[in-house]
Amino acid sequence: MDKETFIQKAGSPLFTDRYYKKAASLLQEWNGIEEIKGTAVIGVPLSKPSISHSGACFTPATVRKLFHNYSTYAVETREDLQSSKLTDCGDVLMHATDIKESYRRIEQSIEKLIRENPSLHPIFIGGDHSITYSLVKGMSNAKAGTIGVIQFDAHHDLRNTEDGGPTNGTPFNRLLSDEVLQGAHLVQVGIRNYSNSEYYHQFALEKGIRISTMKDVQEKGILCVIEESLEYLQGKVDHIYISVDMDVLDQAYAPGCPALGPGGMTSRELLEAVYKVAQHDKVCGIDIVEIDPTIDFRDMTSRVAVHVMLEYLRGIDIS
């Protein structure tokens, strides 16, 4: 800031406190040349394949902006993330009209990034849930060994592609069909009533998918469900990927989800779950999807996403 004219860079915070380190300070822009070591943020702004109207393509920008609203300090455990490195790789450029081309760009970009930066640990900001197909496929192409997925979601996302092509309801069906992912390597947490059909629930069971419903979460507790899920995957896969569909949350906590509904998780349960999973040494990345900032209330849902990212980073840092 010019102290004589009091002119500062556009977009700078309106107020700063020298003793309050903001989470935005963690984001370090990648120069596109140096090797990326550690955790990185990558925006995947695609929402045209969504079954319902969605402005999830605007989420990466909204989430980055909200990093200015929070600190780096976790008071409950007296941990400060200030020393953590969070490289911002920018966003994958989507094609204006060709959805399949956008999927190809996502897969190719992620595969290349991971091959060239083997220690890269990505946090993907969607976008709708259809991007998970391309993200997992790109990671699978670049990494040796098998990938397992822990999916936080109200829905199975196993819909067929014949009735509407690849959409945000089909990513896990596509991953299974293309043998990128085995049914026994997929764990779904938070599946709830009146968000799925009998056909797709039976399909999930036949494929060997491990399902924990919201009733399981309520009766066992979220940490017990996560411990069981990790123990289940531990000996089956080489890498564990986390996919967070924000509609796993109750509508009271996620008004910006296109497919919001009652009976879901609390934000506290989701944060505890992500932190717990992130500590596992086989975790290789995470995506956060299905937020529409254009219908959100005071960015409530995007604010939860920021906390998911920070809890994930905190878990990774101590693992």
Short mmCIF file of C-alpha atoms in Angstrom, two decimals:
data_model
loop_
_atom_site.label_atom_id
_atom_site.label_comp_id
_atom_site.label_asym_id
_atom_site.label_seq_id
_atom_site.Cartn_x
_atom_site.Cartn_y
_atom_site.Cartn_z
CA MET A 1 0.00 0.00 0.00
CA ASP A 2 1.18 3.50 -0.84
CA LYS A 3 1.17 5.17 2.60
CA GLU A 4 0.98 8.64 1.09
CA THR A 5 -2.05 8.03 -1.12
CA PHE A 6 -3.44 5.04 0.80
CA ILE A 7 -3.87 3.13 -2.44
CA GLN A 8 -3.64 -0.63 -2.18
CA LYS A 9 -3.94 -3.52 -4.59
CA ALA A 10 -7.48 -4.22 -5.79
CA GLY A 11 -9.05 -7.12 -3.92
CA SER A 12 -6.97 -6.54 -0.81
CA PRO A 13 -8.75 -7.05 2.54
CA LEU A 14 -10.49 -4.02 4.00
CA PHE A 15 -8.78 -4.57 7.35
CA THR A 16 -5.65 -6.38 8.43
CA ASP A 17 -4.42 -7.42 11.87
CA ARG A 18 -0.72 -8.26 12.12
CA TYR A 19 -1.46 -11.01 14.66
CA TYR A 20 -4.29 -12.65 12.71
CA LYS A 21 -2.95 -14.76 9.87
CA LYS A 22 -5.64 -15.39 7.29
CA ALA A 23 -6.10 -18.67 5.46
CA ALA A 24 -5.74 -16.78 2.18
CA SER A 25 -2.04 -16.40 2.99
CA LEU A 26 -1.68 -20.17 2.49
CA LEU A 27 -2.55 -19.93 -1.21
CA GLN A 28 0.64 -19.50 -3.22
CA GLU A 29 0.20 -19.06 -6.97
CA TRP A 30 2.02 -21.66 -9.05
CA ASN A 31 4.35 -20.28 -11.71
CA GLY A 32 3.70 -23.24 -13.99
CA ILE A 33 7.37 -24.24 -14.00
CA GLU A 34 8.59 -25.31 -10.58
CA GLU A 35 7.80 -28.79 -9.30
CA ILE A 36 4.77 -28.79 -7.02
CA LYS A 37 5.52 -30.42 -3.71
CA GLY A 38 2.76 -31.06 -1.21
CA THR A 39 -0.84 -29.94 -1.34
CA ALA A 40 -2.27 -27.99 -4.26
CA VAL A 41 -5.64 -26.45 -5.12
CA ILE A 42 -7.06 -27.01 -8.60
CA GLY A 43 -10.38 -25.57 -9.72
CA VAL A 44 -12.60 -27.68 -11.98
CA PRO A 45 -15.41 -25.28 -12.98
CA LEU A 46 -17.77 -27.57 -14.90
CA SER A 47 -21.50 -27.75 -14.18
CA LYS A 48 -23.18 -27.99 -17.57
CA PRO A 49 -23.69 -31.80 -17.20
CA SER A 50 -25.78 -31.30 -14.06
CA ILE A 51 -29.22 -32.93 -14.11
CA SER A 52 -30.68 -29.91 -12.32
CA HIS A 53 -29.83 -26.27 -12.89
CA SER A 54 -26.42 -25.55 -11.39
CA GLY A 55 -23.97 -22.67 -11.22
CA ALA A 56 -21.30 -24.87 -9.63
CA CYS A 57 -18.83 -23.57 -12.23
CA PHE A 58 -18.60 -20.41 -10.09
CA THR A 59 -17.54 -22.28 -6.93
CA PRO A 60 -13.73 -22.23 -7.31
CA ALA A 61 -13.67 -18.42 -7.41
CA THR A 62 -16.09 -18.14 -4.50
CA VAL A 63 -14.14 -20.56 -2.32
CA ARG A 64 -10.84 -18.80 -2.98
CA LYS A 65 -12.40 -15.47 -2.01
CA LEU A 66 -13.69 -16.93 1.26
CA PHE A 67 -10.20 -17.95 2.32
CA HIS A 68 -9.89 -14.30 3.39
CA ASN A 69 -12.61 -14.87 6.01
CA TYR A 70 -10.83 -17.43 8.15
CA SER A 71 -7.59 -17.83 10.06
CA THR A 72 -4.95 -20.55 9.90
CA TYR A 73 -5.29 -21.51 13.57
CA ALA A 74 -7.14 -24.59 14.88
CA VAL A 75 -7.86 -23.59 18.46
CA GLU A 76 -9.12 -27.02 19.59
CA THR A 77 -5.75 -28.68 19.01
CA ARG A 78 -3.59 -25.53 19.11
CA GLU A 79 -2.28 -26.18 15.60
CA ASP A 80 -1.39 -23.43 13.14
CA LEU A 81 -1.38 -24.14 9.42
CA GLN A 82 0.72 -21.05 8.70
CA SER A 83 3.74 -23.17 7.81
CA SER A 84 1.72 -25.33 5.42
CA LYS A 85 2.20 -24.91 1.69
CA LEU A 86 -0.92 -24.75 -0.46
CA THR A 87 -0.05 -24.17 -4.11
CA ASP A 88 -2.83 -22.69 -6.23
CA CYS A 89 -2.56 -24.22 -9.71
CA GLY A 90 -5.52 -22.27 -11.06
CA ASP A 91 -8.46 -23.80 -12.94
CA VAL A 92 -8.80 -26.37 -15.70
CA LEU A 93 -10.03 -24.47 -18.77
CA MET A 94 -13.35 -25.89 -19.94
CA HIS A 95 -14.64 -25.94 -23.50
CA ALA A 96 -17.50 -23.48 -23.94
CA THR A 97 -19.95 -26.01 -25.44
CA ASP A 98 -18.38 -29.48 -25.71
CA ILE A 99 -18.84 -31.38 -22.44
CA LYS A 100 -16.92 -34.47 -23.55
CA GLU A 101 -14.01 -32.25 -24.52
CA SER A 102 -14.14 -30.69 -21.06
CA TYR A 103 -13.97 -34.16 -19.50
CA ARG A 104 -10.96 -34.97 -21.70
CA ARG A 105 -9.22 -31.77 -20.63
CA ILE A 106 -9.76 -32.57 -16.95
CA GLU A 107 -8.42 -36.11 -17.28
CA GLN A 108 -5.43 -35.09 -19.39
CA SER A 109 -4.54 -32.12 -17.18
CA ILE A 110 -4.66 -34.10 -13.95
CA GLU A 111 -2.72 -37.03 -15.37
CA LYS A 112 0.03 -34.71 -16.66
CA LEU A 113 0.20 -32.71 -13.42
CA ILE A 114 0.58 -35.82 -11.28
CA ARG A 115 3.10 -37.51 -13.60
CA GLU A 116 5.27 -34.39 -13.62
CA ASN A 117 4.75 -33.66 -9.92
CA PRO A 118 4.76 -37.06 -8.20
CA SER A 119 4.50 -35.59 -4.71
CA LEU A 120 1.50 -33.45 -5.65
CA HIS A 121 -1.44 -33.89 -3.28
CA PRO A 122 -4.49 -32.30 -4.98
CA ILE A 123 -7.56 -30.61 -3.57
CA PHE A 124 -10.08 -30.23 -6.41
CA ILE A 125 -12.83 -27.61 -6.19
CA GLY A 126 -15.78 -28.43 -8.46
CA GLY A 127 -17.88 -28.17 -10.38
CA ASP A 128 -20.61 -30.78 -10.27
CA HIS A 129 -20.06 -34.42 -9.36
CA SER A 130 -19.58 -35.53 -12.97
CA ILE A 131 -15.98 -34.26 -12.77
CA THR A 132 -15.05 -37.05 -10.34
CA TYR A 133 -14.99 -39.55 -13.20
CA SER A 134 -12.29 -37.62 -15.04
CA LEU A 135 -10.37 -36.78 -11.86
CA VAL A 136 -10.18 -40.38 -10.64
CA LYS A 137 -9.38 -41.66 -14.13
CA GLY A 138 -6.59 -39.11 -14.57
CA MET A 139 -5.12 -40.02 -11.17
CA SER A 140 -5.46 -43.73 -11.90
CA ASN A 141 -3.57 -43.29 -15.19
CA ALA A 142 -0.75 -41.45 -13.43
CA LYS A 143 -0.39 -43.52 -10.26
CA ALA A 144 0.81 -47.06 -9.89
CA GLY A 145 -1.53 -49.35 -7.95
CA THR A 146 -5.25 -49.38 -7.26
CA ILE A 147 -7.38 -46.48 -6.09
CA GLY A 148 -10.21 -46.76 -3.61
CA VAL A 149 -12.77 -44.02 -3.00
CA ILE A 150 -14.62 -42.81 0.08
CA GLN A 151 -17.63 -40.94 -1.23
CA PHE A 152 -19.61 -38.61 1.05
CA ASP A 153 -22.99 -38.25 -0.61
CA ALA A 154 -26.74 -38.43 -0.20
CA HIS A 155 -26.90 -40.22 -3.57
CA HIS A 156 -25.30 -43.32 -5.04
CA ASP A 157 -24.51 -41.46 -8.30
CA LEU A 158 -24.80 -44.74 -10.18
CA ARG A 159 -27.36 -43.63 -12.76
CA ASN A 160 -27.22 -45.04 -16.28
CA THR A 161 -25.80 -43.02 -19.16
CA GLU A 162 -28.38 -44.17 -21.74
CA ASP A 163 -31.11 -41.83 -20.50
CA GLY A 164 -29.10 -38.64 -20.54
CA GLY A 165 -25.44 -39.28 -21.19
CA PRO A 166 -22.74 -38.58 -18.60
CA THR A 167 -24.15 -36.32 -15.90
CA ASN A 168 -23.51 -35.50 -12.26
CA GLY A 169 -25.60 -38.56 -11.42
CA THR A 170 -23.40 -41.03 -13.33
CA PRO A 171 -19.72 -40.68 -12.29
CA PHE A 172 -19.43 -43.87 -10.26
CA ASN A 173 -21.39 -45.95 -12.74
CA ARG A 174 -18.93 -44.78 -15.41
CA LEU A 175 -15.89 -45.52 -13.24
CA LEU A 176 -17.19 -49.04 -12.59
CA SER A 177 -18.17 -49.65 -16.22
CA ASP A 178 -14.76 -48.57 -17.49
CA GLU A 179 -13.04 -50.67 -14.78
CA VAL A 180 -11.21 -47.65 -13.40
CA LEU A 181 -12.72 -48.48 -10.03
CA GLN A 182 -13.90 -51.78 -8.56
CA GLY A 183 -17.16 -51.94 -6.64
CA ALA A 184 -15.40 -53.42 -3.63
CA HIS A 185 -13.11 -50.39 -3.60
CA LEU A 186 -15.92 -47.84 -3.29
CA VAL A 187 -17.25 -46.79 0.12
CA GLN A 188 -20.34 -44.55 0.22
CA VAL A 189 -21.08 -42.61 3.40
CA GLY A 190 -24.23 -40.63 4.15
CA ILE A 191 -26.63 -42.25 1.68
CA ARG A 192 -30.14 -41.30 2.74
CA ASN A 193 -33.84 -41.88 2.26
CA TYR A 194 -35.77 -40.55 -0.72
CA SER A 195 -32.61 -39.58 -2.59
CA ASN A 196 -32.17 -42.89 -4.47
CA SER A 197 -34.21 -45.57 -6.19
CA GLU A 198 -34.50 -49.23 -5.29
CA TYR A 199 -32.92 -50.14 -8.63
CA TYR A 200 -29.71 -48.21 -8.02
CA HIS A 201 -29.47 -49.30 -4.40
CA GLN A 202 -29.70 -52.93 -5.51
CA PHE A 203 -27.18 -52.18 -8.27
CA ALA A 204 -24.75 -50.85 -5.64
CA LEU A 205 -25.16 -53.96 -3.51
CA GLU A 206 -24.62 -56.26 -6.49
CA LYS A 207 -21.41 -54.40 -7.36
CA GLY A 208 -20.08 -54.95 -3.86
CA ILE A 209 -20.09 -51.28 -2.87
CA ARG A 210 -19.85 -50.70 0.87
CA ILE A 211 -22.73 -48.45 1.95
CA SER A 212 -23.14 -46.54 5.20
CA THR A 213 -26.48 -44.76 5.34
CA MET A 214 -27.36 -41.76 7.48
CA LYS A 215 -28.96 -44.19 9.91
CA ASP A 216 -25.58 -45.89 10.29
CA VAL A 217 -23.96 -42.50 10.88
CA GLN A 218 -26.53 -41.61 13.52
CA GLU A 219 -26.41 -44.95 15.34
CA LYS A 220 -22.65 -45.61 15.21
CA GLY A 221 -21.31 -42.09 15.09
CA ILE A 222 -19.38 -40.62 12.17
CA LEU A 223 -15.92 -41.44 13.53
CA CYS A 224 -16.81 -45.10 13.99
CA VAL A 225 -18.15 -45.25 10.42
CA ILE A 226 -14.94 -43.70 9.10
CA GLU A 227 -12.71 -46.01 11.12
CA GLU A 228 -14.61 -49.02 9.76
CA SER A 229 -14.39 -47.64 6.21
CA LEU A 230 -10.64 -47.09 6.42
CA GLU A 231 -10.07 -50.51 7.93
CA TYR A 232 -12.16 -52.02 5.12
CA LEU A 233 -10.15 -50.29 2.37
CA GLN A 234 -6.74 -50.56 4.03
CA GLY A 235 -5.78 -53.96 2.66
CA LYS A 236 -7.62 -53.64 -0.65
CA VAL A 237 -6.14 -50.55 -2.30
CA ASP A 238 -2.88 -48.64 -2.67
CA HIS A 239 -4.43 -45.16 -2.64
CA ILE A 240 -7.55 -43.67 -1.07
CA TYR A 241 -9.34 -40.77 -2.77
CA ILE A 242 -12.04 -38.70 -1.07
CA SER A 243 -15.04 -37.32 -2.94
CA VAL A 244 -17.22 -34.88 -1.00
CA ASP A 245 -20.60 -34.13 -2.52
CA MET A 246 -21.82 -31.31 -0.31
CA ASP A 247 -25.41 -32.51 -0.48
CA VAL A 248 -24.37 -35.15 2.05
CA LEU A 249 -25.08 -32.30 4.47
CA ASP A 250 -28.53 -31.55 5.81
CA GLN A 251 -30.15 -28.68 3.89
CA ALA A 252 -29.84 -26.51 7.01
CA TYR A 253 -26.05 -26.54 6.53
CA ALA A 254 -25.90 -26.50 2.75
CA PRO A 255 -28.55 -24.21 1.20
CA GLY A 256 -26.34 -23.81 -1.87
CA CYS A 257 -26.61 -27.44 -2.99
CA PRO A 258 -28.72 -27.95 -6.12
CA ALA A 259 -30.08 -31.25 -4.69
CA LEU A 260 -30.49 -30.19 -1.08
CA GLY A 261 -32.68 -32.18 1.33
CA PRO A 262 -33.35 -32.92 5.00
CA GLY A 263 -31.94 -35.71 7.12
CA GLY A 264 -28.27 -35.27 6.24
CA MET A 265 -25.05 -34.77 8.15
CA THR A 266 -24.19 -31.77 10.24
CA SER A 267 -21.24 -29.68 9.12
CA ARG A 268 -19.41 -30.77 12.27
CA GLU A 269 -19.80 -34.45 11.36
CA LEU A 270 -18.45 -33.86 7.87
CA LEU A 271 -15.46 -31.88 9.13
CA GLU A 272 -14.59 -34.56 11.69
CA ALA A 273 -14.89 -37.24 9.02
CA VAL A 274 -12.66 -35.48 6.49
CA TYR A 275 -10.02 -34.72 9.13
CA LYS A 276 -10.02 -38.37 10.20
CA VAL A 277 -9.66 -39.72 6.66
CA ALA A 278 -6.97 -37.19 5.75
CA GLN A 279 -4.68 -38.60 8.43
CA HIS A 280 -4.50 -41.97 6.68
CA ASP A 281 -1.21 -42.51 4.88
CA LYS A 282 -2.88 -43.86 1.73
CA VAL A 283 -4.96 -40.74 1.07
CA CYS A 284 -3.98 -39.21 -2.29
CA GLY A 285 -6.46 -36.40 -2.92
CA ILE A 286 -9.94 -34.96 -2.48
CA ASP A 287 -12.65 -33.27 -4.50
CA ILE A 288 -15.42 -31.02 -3.20
CA VAL A 289 -18.42 -30.73 -5.51
CA GLU A 290 -22.07 -29.69 -5.91
CA ILE A 291 -22.15 -26.13 -4.58
CA ASP A 292 -24.02 -23.46 -6.52
CA PRO A 293 -22.96 -20.04 -5.22
CA THR A 294 -25.76 -18.35 -7.19
CA ILE A 295 -28.43 -19.89 -4.95
CA ASP A 296 -26.44 -20.04 -1.70
CA PHE A 297 -27.32 -17.91 1.33
CA ARG A 298 -24.43 -15.75 2.53
CA ASP A 299 -22.04 -18.31 1.00
CA MET A 300 -22.96 -20.76 3.77
CA THR A 301 -22.21 -23.85 1.72
CA SER A 302 -18.97 -22.50 0.26
CA ARG A 303 -17.87 -21.58 3.78
CA VAL A 304 -18.25 -25.22 4.81
CA ALA A 305 -16.15 -26.15 1.78
CA VAL A 306 -13.34 -23.86 2.96
CA HIS A 307 -13.40 -25.57 6.36
CA VAL A 308 -13.37 -28.99 4.66
CA MET A 309 -10.23 -27.91 2.81
CA LEU A 310 -8.56 -26.61 5.97
CA GLU A 311 -9.43 -29.73 7.98
CA TYR A 312 -8.13 -31.88 5.14
CA LEU A 313 -4.90 -29.88 5.06
CA ARG A 314 -4.55 -30.15 8.82
CA GLY A 315 -5.03 -33.92 8.66
CA ILE A 316 -2.53 -34.32 5.83
CA ASP A 317 0.03 -32.21 7.66
CA ILE A 318 0.11 -34.47 10.71
CA SER A 319 -0.18 -37.81 8.89
#
